[in-house]
Amino acid sequence: MKFTLNVWRQNGPQDKGRMETYQVDQVSDDMSFLEMIDVLNEQLIGQGIDPVVFDHDCREGICGMCSMFINGEAHGPGRGVTTCQLHMREFSDGDTITIEPFRAKAFPVIKDLMVDRSAFDRIIQAGGYVSVNTSGNLPDANATPIEKPDADAAFDAATCIGCGACVATCKNASAMLFTSAKVSQFALLPQGQVEAADRVLNMVKQMDLEGFGNCTNTGACEVECPKGISIENIARMNREYLSASLTSK
Amino acid sequence: MGFAFILCCASLGQYFCDNLEFIPFMATSRGLFGSSLARKYWMALTGLFLCSFLVVHLLGNLPLLTGNQETFNAYAHFMTTFPLIKAVSYLLYGSILLHTFDGLMLARQNMAARPAGYVKYHGAANANWSSRNMALLGTFTLLFLIIHMKSFWYEMHWGNVPMYTDADGAVYKDLYTITVAAFEQIWYSLFYVLAMISLGFHLWHGFASAFQTMGWSHPRYTPIIRAFGYGFSVLVPATFASIPLYILLT
Ligand code: SF4
Ligand code: FES
């Protein structure tokens, strides 16, 4: 397969950046999107051009690093996949593909397609933990009964890989889906109750401080989320936040 | 005048939302004011209140569709003089202002949250049109509201309205004649119809969205709320739009 690629090139955080056009051929339809970029980079190195910088790690949909905005969608046209799980057979031979970094004030571009998503880490630090003793004397895992539907919902929320596709795709660059997934995974379990009110207040506060936008419930995030995190989590966070603001001391 | 007033309130509103820490209760109720979620709660609550107003307003205006001058004038008189309604009307004005200011503040923050936009952004791939254009639809609705209130609300309160004597000899302001005269102008009526279409799209997303924002979401009830919202957003604006169309065509 052959493709024309419009790729965002930006030398560093201060650079203005621009789109560059490259041709790639000899792409197999079994290649993942990242492998196609590898082919492009080999070619660029051969021509003495700086290769395109992009984030990636596991290449099997579990780390969430491979942030790319492809043809106007986070992680491209596939549903429930990250960029590394997107295959070139999703495109047609001869297509022009536009590749951009995830864009948000809170996700500054480091270089080319690589962005700094440490804002997410700071949201987690603000409350995404439970203060239970994990050294020695571990309580028996089954000693605390948890209803199956709650356990399932908590587990579903916990599958969020922190990729940032929700922010990238949201027209408001809001981080509500991510934050609500992290709030929910604890809010649904008894272990999370001790810090529940502080958690939601602090995480939302940090989310605001990072400069993310405000959710307008378009639902775009849950469509683009590679892990199928539902906006029901956002409703849960809204509930938690409301009751925490009314009752916290 | 109206615009200056709105702008003044907007800046005051924003100042207070961001600086409420000096009131003891506000400082302890972390998050109920000023935070992104707090603004959203106020948007949702005022939005739903405005929806309930739409229903009352529509019912009161139905006599226009039957050409019932007497009932309509009596209704208008009642709405502008009955004390309880007067009290609720201040809540209504407050809601309109708050919904507008918070909407403006949220939209401004949302634009700032993505200073460098995408070269290619395929919004239609994952969200419907009305959900992506709430600020635009809201602004148009506000423009409509200003014109609408100038034409009828302002005229009824302070304007030069002819008087009308009903069968029992009671004298009312004749808002009916003013309304009919206004809607006999084709451009005026068309603007109304357009505004109602815009309102319909605003509600199409806004109704269920308010419930989601308040966290009132449940697998059993959310589909019902959605369906009701869709019905509401078509029926209510359509019935409103039928009033100028009816007057124009008869
Ligand atoms: S909620 Fe989904 S899209 Fe957002 S960071 Fe988590 S996995 Fe990625
Ligand atoms: S590289 Fe790990 S999810 Fe794509």
Coordinates of C-alpha atoms and ligand atoms in Angstrom, one line a residue:
Chain A
M1 CA 0.0 0.0 0.0
K2 CA 1.0 3.6 -0.6
F3 CA 0.1 6.6 1.5
T4 CA 0.5 10.4 1.5
L5 CA 1.1 11.5 5.1
N6 CA 0.6 15.0 6.4
V7 CA 2.5 15.0 9.6
W8 CA 2.8 17.7 12.3
R9 CA 6.5 18.6 12.7
Q10 CA 7.6 20.8 15.7
N11 CA 11.2 21.0 16.8
G12 CA 10.4 21.7 20.4
P13 CA 7.9 23.3 22.8
Q14 CA 8.8 26.8 21.6
D15 CA 8.7 26.0 17.9
K16 CA 5.7 27.2 16.0
G17 CA 5.4 23.9 14.1
R18 CA 4.0 23.1 10.7
M19 CA 2.6 20.3 8.6
E20 CA 5.0 18.3 6.3
T21 CA 4.0 16.0 3.6
Y22 CA 5.7 12.6 3.0
Q23 CA 5.1 9.7 0.8
V24 CA 5.4 6.1 2.1
D25 CA 5.1 3.0 0.0
Q26 CA 5.7 -0.7 0.6
V27 CA 3.3 -0.6 3.5
S28 CA 1.6 -3.9 4.2
D29 CA -2.0 -3.9 5.3
D30 CA -1.0 -6.1 8.3
M31 CA 1.2 -3.4 9.7
S32 CA 0.1 -1.4 12.7
F33 CA -0.1 2.3 12.3
L34 CA 3.1 2.7 14.4
E35 CA 4.9 0.2 12.2
M36 CA 3.9 2.3 9.2
I37 CA 5.5 5.3 11.0
D38 CA 8.6 3.2 11.7
V39 CA 8.8 2.6 7.9
L40 CA 8.5 6.4 7.3
N41 CA 11.2 7.1 9.9
E42 CA 13.6 4.6 8.3
Q43 CA 13.0 6.4 5.0
L44 CA 13.6 9.8 6.6
I45 CA 16.8 8.7 8.3
G46 CA 18.0 7.5 4.9
Q47 CA 17.3 10.9 3.4
G48 CA 19.1 12.7 6.3
I49 CA 15.8 14.1 7.7
D50 CA 15.0 14.1 11.4
P51 CA 12.7 11.1 12.1
V52 CA 9.2 11.9 13.5
V53 CA 9.2 11.7 17.3
F54 CA 6.2 9.9 18.7
D55 CA 5.4 8.2 22.0
H56 CA 5.0 4.4 22.2
D57 CA 5.9 1.6 24.6
C58 CA 3.9 -1.6 24.8
R59 CA 2.5 -1.6 21.3
E60 CA -0.3 -3.9 22.4
G61 CA -2.9 -1.5 23.7
I62 CA -2.0 -1.5 27.4
C63 CA 0.3 1.4 28.2
G64 CA -1.6 4.2 26.6
M65 CA 1.5 6.0 25.3
C66 CA 0.8 6.0 21.6
S67 CA -1.0 9.4 21.3
M68 CA -1.8 10.4 17.8
F69 CA -4.6 12.3 16.3
I70 CA -5.2 10.7 13.0
N71 CA -7.6 12.1 10.3
G72 CA -9.4 14.2 12.9
E73 CA -9.8 11.4 15.5
A74 CA -7.9 10.3 18.5
H75 CA -6.2 7.0 17.7
G76 CA -7.7 7.2 14.2
P77 CA -10.9 5.8 12.8
G78 CA -10.9 2.5 14.7
R79 CA -13.2 2.0 17.8
G80 CA -11.9 0.6 21.0
V81 CA -8.3 0.6 19.8
T82 CA -5.1 2.6 20.5
T83 CA -2.9 3.8 17.7
C84 CA -0.6 0.7 18.1
Q85 CA -3.7 -1.5 17.6
L86 CA -4.9 0.3 14.5
H87 CA -4.0 -1.5 11.3
M88 CA -3.3 -0.1 7.9
R89 CA -6.1 -2.3 6.4
E90 CA -8.5 0.3 8.0
F91 CA -7.3 2.7 5.2
S92 CA -7.4 2.4 1.5
D93 CA -4.4 2.3 -0.8
G94 CA -3.5 5.8 -1.9
D95 CA -5.2 7.6 1.0
T96 CA -3.9 10.9 2.4
I97 CA -3.6 10.6 6.2
T98 CA -3.3 13.6 8.5
I99 CA -1.3 12.9 11.7
E100 CA -1.2 15.4 14.6
P101 CA -0.3 15.4 18.2
F102 CA -3.0 15.3 20.9
R103 CA -3.9 19.0 21.5
A104 CA -4.7 20.6 24.8
K105 CA -3.3 23.5 26.8
A106 CA -2.6 20.9 29.5
F107 CA -0.8 18.6 27.1
P108 CA 2.0 20.8 25.7
V109 CA 3.9 19.4 22.7
I110 CA 7.4 18.2 23.5
K111 CA 8.4 17.4 19.9
D112 CA 6.5 16.5 16.8
L113 CA 3.7 14.1 17.9
M114 CA 5.0 13.6 21.5
V115 CA 3.1 15.5 24.2
D116 CA 3.6 15.9 27.9
R117 CA 0.7 14.2 29.7
S118 CA 2.1 14.5 33.3
A119 CA -1.0 16.6 34.1
F120 CA -2.8 13.3 34.5
D121 CA -0.1 12.1 37.0
R122 CA -0.8 15.2 39.1
I123 CA -4.5 14.5 39.0
I124 CA -3.8 11.0 40.3
Q125 CA -1.4 12.4 43.0
A126 CA -4.2 14.7 44.2
G127 CA -6.4 11.8 45.2
G128 CA -6.2 8.6 43.1
Y129 CA -5.0 6.3 45.9
V130 CA -6.3 4.6 49.0
S131 CA -4.3 4.8 52.3
V132 CA -4.3 1.1 53.2
N133 CA -1.3 -0.6 54.6
T134 CA 0.2 -2.8 52.0
S135 CA 3.3 -4.0 53.8
G136 CA 2.9 -7.3 55.7
N137 CA -0.4 -8.1 57.5
L138 CA -2.4 -7.9 54.4
P139 CA -6.1 -8.5 55.1
D140 CA -7.7 -11.5 53.3
A141 CA -8.9 -10.3 49.9
N142 CA -12.3 -12.0 50.4
A143 CA -12.9 -10.7 54.0
T144 CA -14.6 -7.6 52.6
P145 CA -17.7 -8.7 50.6
I146 CA -18.3 -6.5 47.5
E147 CA -21.3 -7.0 45.3
K148 CA -20.5 -8.4 41.9
P149 CA -22.0 -5.5 39.9
D150 CA -20.0 -3.0 42.0
A151 CA -16.8 -5.0 41.6
D152 CA -17.4 -5.2 37.8
A153 CA -18.1 -1.5 37.5
A154 CA -15.0 -0.6 39.5
F155 CA -13.0 -2.9 37.4
D156 CA -14.3 -1.4 34.2
A157 CA -13.4 2.1 35.4
A158 CA -9.9 0.8 36.4
T159 CA -9.2 -0.3 32.9
C160 CA -8.5 3.3 31.9
I161 CA -4.9 3.4 30.7
G162 CA -4.5 7.2 31.0
C163 CA -3.9 7.6 27.2
G164 CA -5.5 11.0 27.0
A165 CA -7.7 10.2 24.0
C166 CA -10.7 11.6 25.8
V167 CA -9.0 15.0 26.3
A168 CA -7.7 15.0 22.7
T169 CA -11.0 14.2 21.2
C170 CA -13.2 16.5 23.4
K171 CA -14.0 19.7 21.8
N172 CA -13.4 21.4 25.2
A173 CA -10.2 19.4 25.9
S174 CA -11.9 18.2 29.1
A175 CA -10.4 15.5 31.3
M176 CA -13.6 14.5 32.9
L177 CA -13.7 11.0 31.5
F178 CA -10.2 10.2 32.8
T179 CA -10.8 11.8 36.2
S180 CA -14.2 10.2 36.6
A181 CA -12.8 6.8 35.8
K182 CA -10.1 7.2 38.5
V183 CA -12.7 8.6 41.0
S184 CA -15.1 5.8 40.2
Q185 CA -12.7 2.9 40.6
F186 CA -12.4 3.9 44.3
A187 CA -15.8 5.3 44.9
L188 CA -17.4 2.0 44.1
L189 CA -15.3 0.0 46.6
P190 CA -15.5 -0.1 50.4
Q191 CA -11.7 0.5 50.6
G192 CA -12.2 3.9 48.8
Q193 CA -14.8 5.2 51.2
V194 CA -12.4 6.7 53.9
E195 CA -11.0 9.4 51.6
A196 CA -14.0 9.5 49.2
A197 CA -15.0 13.2 49.8
D198 CA -11.5 14.6 49.8
R199 CA -10.6 12.5 46.8
V200 CA -13.2 13.8 44.4
L201 CA -12.8 17.4 45.6
N202 CA -9.0 17.4 45.3
M203 CA -8.9 15.6 42.0
V204 CA -11.5 17.9 40.4
K205 CA -9.6 20.9 41.8
Q206 CA -6.3 19.6 40.3
M207 CA -8.1 18.9 37.0
D208 CA -9.3 22.6 36.9
L209 CA -5.8 23.9 37.9
E210 CA -4.2 22.0 35.0
G211 CA -6.3 24.0 32.5
F212 CA -8.5 21.3 31.1
G213 CA -11.8 22.5 29.7
N214 CA -15.3 21.8 31.0
C215 CA -17.4 18.8 30.0
T216 CA -20.4 19.6 27.9
N217 CA -21.6 16.0 27.8
T218 CA -21.1 15.6 24.0
G219 CA -20.1 12.0 24.7
A220 CA -17.3 12.1 22.2
C221 CA -14.8 10.8 24.8
E222 CA -16.6 7.5 25.4
V223 CA -16.8 6.9 21.6
E224 CA -13.0 7.4 21.2
C225 CA -11.8 5.8 24.5
P226 CA -9.8 2.7 23.6
K227 CA -11.0 1.0 26.8
G228 CA -14.7 1.8 26.4
I229 CA -14.9 3.9 29.6
S230 CA -18.5 5.0 29.9
I231 CA -19.7 8.5 30.7
E232 CA -21.8 7.0 33.4
N233 CA -18.5 7.4 35.4
I234 CA -18.8 11.2 34.8
A235 CA -22.3 11.1 36.2
R236 CA -21.0 9.2 39.2
M237 CA -18.2 11.7 39.7
N238 CA -20.7 14.6 39.4
R239 CA -22.8 12.9 42.1
E240 CA -19.8 12.3 44.4
Y241 CA -18.6 15.9 44.0
L242 CA -22.0 17.4 44.7
S243 CA -22.5 15.4 47.9
A244 CA -18.9 16.0 48.9
S245 CA -19.2 19.7 48.5
L246 CA -22.4 19.8 50.5
T247 CA -21.1 17.6 53.4
S248 CA -17.3 18.0 53.6
K249 CA -16.1 19.7 56.8
Chain B
M1 CA -28.7 49.6 27.9
G2 CA -29.6 45.9 28.2
F3 CA -26.3 44.8 26.9
A4 CA -24.4 47.1 29.3
F5 CA -26.4 45.7 32.2
I6 CA -25.7 42.1 31.1
L7 CA -22.0 42.8 30.8
C8 CA -21.9 44.4 34.2
C9 CA -23.6 41.5 35.8
A10 CA -21.3 39.1 34.0
S11 CA -18.2 40.6 35.4
L12 CA -19.7 40.9 38.9
G13 CA -20.9 37.3 38.6
Q14 CA -17.5 36.1 37.6
Y15 CA -15.8 38.1 40.4
F16 CA -18.0 36.6 43.0
C17 CA -17.8 33.1 41.7
D18 CA -14.0 33.2 41.9
N19 CA -13.7 35.1 45.2
L20 CA -16.3 33.6 47.6
E21 CA -13.7 32.4 50.1
F22 CA -14.4 35.5 52.3
I23 CA -17.9 34.2 53.2
P24 CA -17.4 31.6 55.9
F25 CA -20.0 29.1 54.5
M26 CA -18.5 29.4 51.0
A27 CA -15.0 28.7 52.2
T28 CA -16.0 25.5 53.8
S29 CA -18.4 24.3 51.1
R30 CA -15.4 23.7 48.9
G31 CA -16.3 23.4 45.3
L32 CA -19.9 24.6 45.3
F33 CA -18.9 27.8 43.7
G34 CA -16.2 28.7 41.2
S35 CA -15.1 25.1 40.2
S36 CA -15.8 23.7 36.8
L37 CA -18.3 21.3 38.2
A38 CA -20.1 24.0 40.3
R39 CA -20.6 26.1 37.2
K40 CA -22.0 23.1 35.4
Y41 CA -24.5 22.4 38.2
W42 CA -25.8 25.9 38.0
M43 CA -26.0 25.6 34.2
A44 CA -28.0 22.4 34.6
L45 CA -30.3 23.6 37.4
T46 CA -31.1 26.9 35.7
G47 CA -31.5 25.2 32.4
L48 CA -34.1 22.8 33.8
F49 CA -35.9 25.6 35.6
L50 CA -36.0 27.5 32.3
C51 CA -37.5 24.4 30.7
S52 CA -40.3 24.3 33.2
F53 CA -40.9 28.0 32.5
L54 CA -41.2 27.2 28.8
V55 CA -44.1 24.9 29.5
V56 CA -46.0 27.5 31.6
H57 CA -45.3 30.2 29.1
L58 CA -46.5 28.0 26.3
L59 CA -49.8 27.1 28.0
G60 CA -50.5 30.7 28.8
N61 CA -50.0 31.7 25.1
L62 CA -52.2 29.0 23.7
P63 CA -55.2 31.4 23.6
L64 CA -53.3 33.1 20.7
L65 CA -53.9 30.0 18.7
T66 CA -57.7 30.1 19.2
G67 CA -57.8 33.9 18.7
N68 CA -59.2 34.3 22.2
Q69 CA -58.4 37.9 23.0
E70 CA -60.1 38.0 26.3
T71 CA -58.4 34.9 27.9
F72 CA -55.0 36.0 26.6
N73 CA -55.3 39.6 28.0
A74 CA -56.6 38.2 31.3
Y75 CA -53.6 35.8 31.4
A76 CA -51.1 38.6 30.6
H77 CA -52.7 40.8 33.3
F78 CA -52.5 38.0 35.8
M79 CA -48.9 37.2 35.0
T80 CA -47.8 40.8 35.5
T81 CA -49.7 41.5 38.7
F82 CA -50.2 38.4 40.8
P83 CA -47.6 38.6 43.7
L84 CA -46.5 35.0 43.7
I85 CA -45.9 35.1 39.9
K86 CA -44.0 38.3 40.4
A87 CA -41.7 36.6 42.9
V88 CA -41.1 33.6 40.6
S89 CA -40.4 36.0 37.7
Y90 CA -37.4 37.4 39.6
L91 CA -36.1 33.8 40.0
L92 CA -36.6 33.5 36.3
Y93 CA -34.7 36.6 35.4
G94 CA -31.9 35.5 37.7
S95 CA -31.8 32.1 36.1
I96 CA -31.6 33.6 32.6
L97 CA -28.7 35.8 33.7
L98 CA -26.9 33.0 35.6
H99 CA -27.4 30.5 32.7
T100 CA -25.9 33.1 30.3
F101 CA -23.0 34.2 32.5
D102 CA -21.9 30.7 33.4
G103 CA -22.3 29.6 29.8
L104 CA -20.1 32.4 28.7
M105 CA -17.5 31.7 31.4
L106 CA -17.5 27.9 30.6
A107 CA -17.2 28.6 26.9
R108 CA -14.4 31.0 27.4
Q109 CA -12.5 28.5 29.5
N110 CA -13.2 25.8 27.0
M111 CA -11.7 27.8 24.2
A112 CA -8.6 28.6 26.3
A113 CA -8.2 24.8 27.0
R114 CA -7.1 24.2 23.4
P115 CA -5.2 27.3 22.3
A116 CA -3.7 25.5 19.2
G117 CA -6.4 23.8 17.3
Y118 CA -6.3 20.7 15.0
V119 CA -5.6 21.0 11.3
K120 CA -8.2 18.3 10.8
Y121 CA -10.9 17.6 13.4
H122 CA -13.7 15.2 12.6
G123 CA -16.2 16.2 15.3
A124 CA -19.2 14.5 13.6
A125 CA -17.4 11.1 14.0
N126 CA -18.3 10.9 17.7
A127 CA -20.8 13.6 18.8
N128 CA -24.0 15.0 17.4
W129 CA -24.2 18.5 16.0
S130 CA -26.3 20.2 18.6
S131 CA -24.0 18.9 21.4
R132 CA -21.1 20.5 19.7
N133 CA -22.8 23.9 19.2
M134 CA -24.5 24.6 22.5
A135 CA -22.8 28.0 22.9
L136 CA -23.7 29.1 19.4
L137 CA -27.3 28.0 19.8
G138 CA -27.5 29.5 23.3
T139 CA -26.2 32.9 22.0
F140 CA -28.8 32.9 19.3
T141 CA -31.5 32.1 21.8
L142 CA -30.3 34.9 24.0
L143 CA -30.4 37.3 21.0
F144 CA -34.0 36.2 20.4
L145 CA -34.8 36.6 24.1
I146 CA -33.6 40.2 24.1
I147 CA -35.8 41.1 21.1
H148 CA -38.7 39.1 22.4
M149 CA -38.6 40.8 25.8
K150 CA -38.3 44.2 24.2
S151 CA -41.3 43.6 22.1
F152 CA -43.7 42.2 24.7
W153 CA -42.3 42.2 28.2
Y154 CA -40.9 45.7 28.1
E155 CA -44.0 47.0 26.3
M156 CA -46.4 45.4 28.7
H157 CA -44.5 46.9 31.7
W158 CA -43.5 50.3 30.5
G159 CA -44.7 50.7 27.0
N160 CA -47.7 52.5 25.5
V161 CA -50.3 49.7 25.3
P162 CA -53.9 50.3 24.2
M163 CA -56.5 49.4 26.8
Y164 CA -59.1 46.7 26.4
T165 CA -62.4 46.3 28.2
D166 CA -63.8 42.8 28.6
A167 CA -67.5 41.7 28.8
D168 CA -67.6 42.3 32.5
G169 CA -66.3 45.9 32.2
A170 CA -62.8 45.1 33.5
V171 CA -60.1 47.1 31.8
Y172 CA -56.8 45.4 30.8
K173 CA -53.8 46.3 28.7
D174 CA -54.4 44.9 25.3
L175 CA -51.3 42.8 24.7
Y176 CA -53.3 40.6 22.3
T177 CA -53.5 43.3 19.7
I178 CA -49.8 44.2 20.1
T179 CA -48.9 40.5 19.6
V180 CA -51.0 40.0 16.6
A181 CA -49.7 43.2 15.0
A182 CA -46.1 42.0 15.6
F183 CA -46.6 38.6 14.1
E184 CA -48.4 40.0 11.0
Q185 CA -44.9 41.2 10.0
I186 CA -43.4 38.4 7.9
W187 CA -39.8 39.0 8.9
Y188 CA -40.6 39.2 12.6
S189 CA -42.5 35.9 12.4
L190 CA -39.8 34.2 10.4
F191 CA -37.2 35.3 12.9
Y192 CA -39.4 33.6 15.6
V193 CA -39.6 30.4 13.7
L194 CA -35.8 30.4 13.2
A195 CA -35.2 31.1 16.9
M196 CA -37.5 28.2 17.9
I197 CA -35.6 25.8 15.6
S198 CA -32.4 27.0 17.3
L199 CA -34.0 26.5 20.8
G200 CA -35.1 23.0 19.7
F201 CA -31.5 22.0 18.9
H202 CA -30.3 23.6 22.2
L203 CA -32.8 21.5 24.1
W204 CA -32.2 18.4 22.1
H205 CA -28.8 18.1 23.8
G206 CA -29.4 20.3 26.8
F207 CA -32.4 18.5 28.4
A208 CA -30.7 15.1 29.0
S209 CA -27.3 16.8 29.5
A210 CA -28.6 18.6 32.6
F211 CA -29.5 15.3 34.2
Q212 CA -26.1 13.9 33.4
T213 CA -24.4 16.9 34.9
M214 CA -26.4 16.6 38.1
G215 CA -25.3 12.9 38.2
W216 CA -28.9 11.8 37.9
S217 CA -28.0 8.9 35.7
H218 CA -29.4 5.4 36.0
P219 CA -29.5 2.6 33.4
R220 CA -33.3 2.3 33.8
Y221 CA -34.3 6.0 33.8
T222 CA -31.7 7.6 31.6
P223 CA -33.2 6.2 28.4
I224 CA -36.6 7.5 29.5
I225 CA -35.1 11.0 30.3
R226 CA -33.4 11.1 26.9
A227 CA -36.6 10.1 25.0
F228 CA -38.6 12.7 27.0
G229 CA -36.0 15.3 26.2
Y230 CA -36.1 14.6 22.5
G231 CA -39.9 14.8 22.5
F232 CA -39.8 18.0 24.6
S233 CA -37.3 19.7 22.3
V234 CA -39.4 19.1 19.3
L235 CA -42.9 19.6 20.7
V236 CA -42.4 22.7 22.8
P237 CA -40.5 24.9 20.2
A238 CA -42.8 23.6 17.4
T239 CA -45.9 24.7 19.3
F240 CA -44.3 28.1 20.0
A241 CA -43.4 28.5 16.4
S242 CA -46.9 27.7 15.3
I243 CA -48.2 30.8 17.0
P244 CA -46.6 33.4 14.7
L245 CA -47.2 31.1 11.7
Y246 CA -50.9 30.8 12.6
I247 CA -51.3 34.6 13.0
L248 CA -49.3 35.3 9.8
L249 CA -51.4 32.9 7.8
T250 CA -54.9 33.8 9.1
Ligands
SF4_1 S1 -10.8 7.4 29.9 FE1 -10.3 6.2 28.1 S2 -9.5 7.8 26.6 FE2 -9.5 8.7 28.6 S3 -7.4 8.3 29.4 FE3 -8.7 6.6 30.2 S4 -8.4 5.0 28.6 FE4 -7.7 6.9 27.6
FES2 S1 2.0 1.7 22.6 FE1 1.1 1.0 24.5 S2 -1.0 1.3 24.1 FE2 -0.1 1.8 22.2

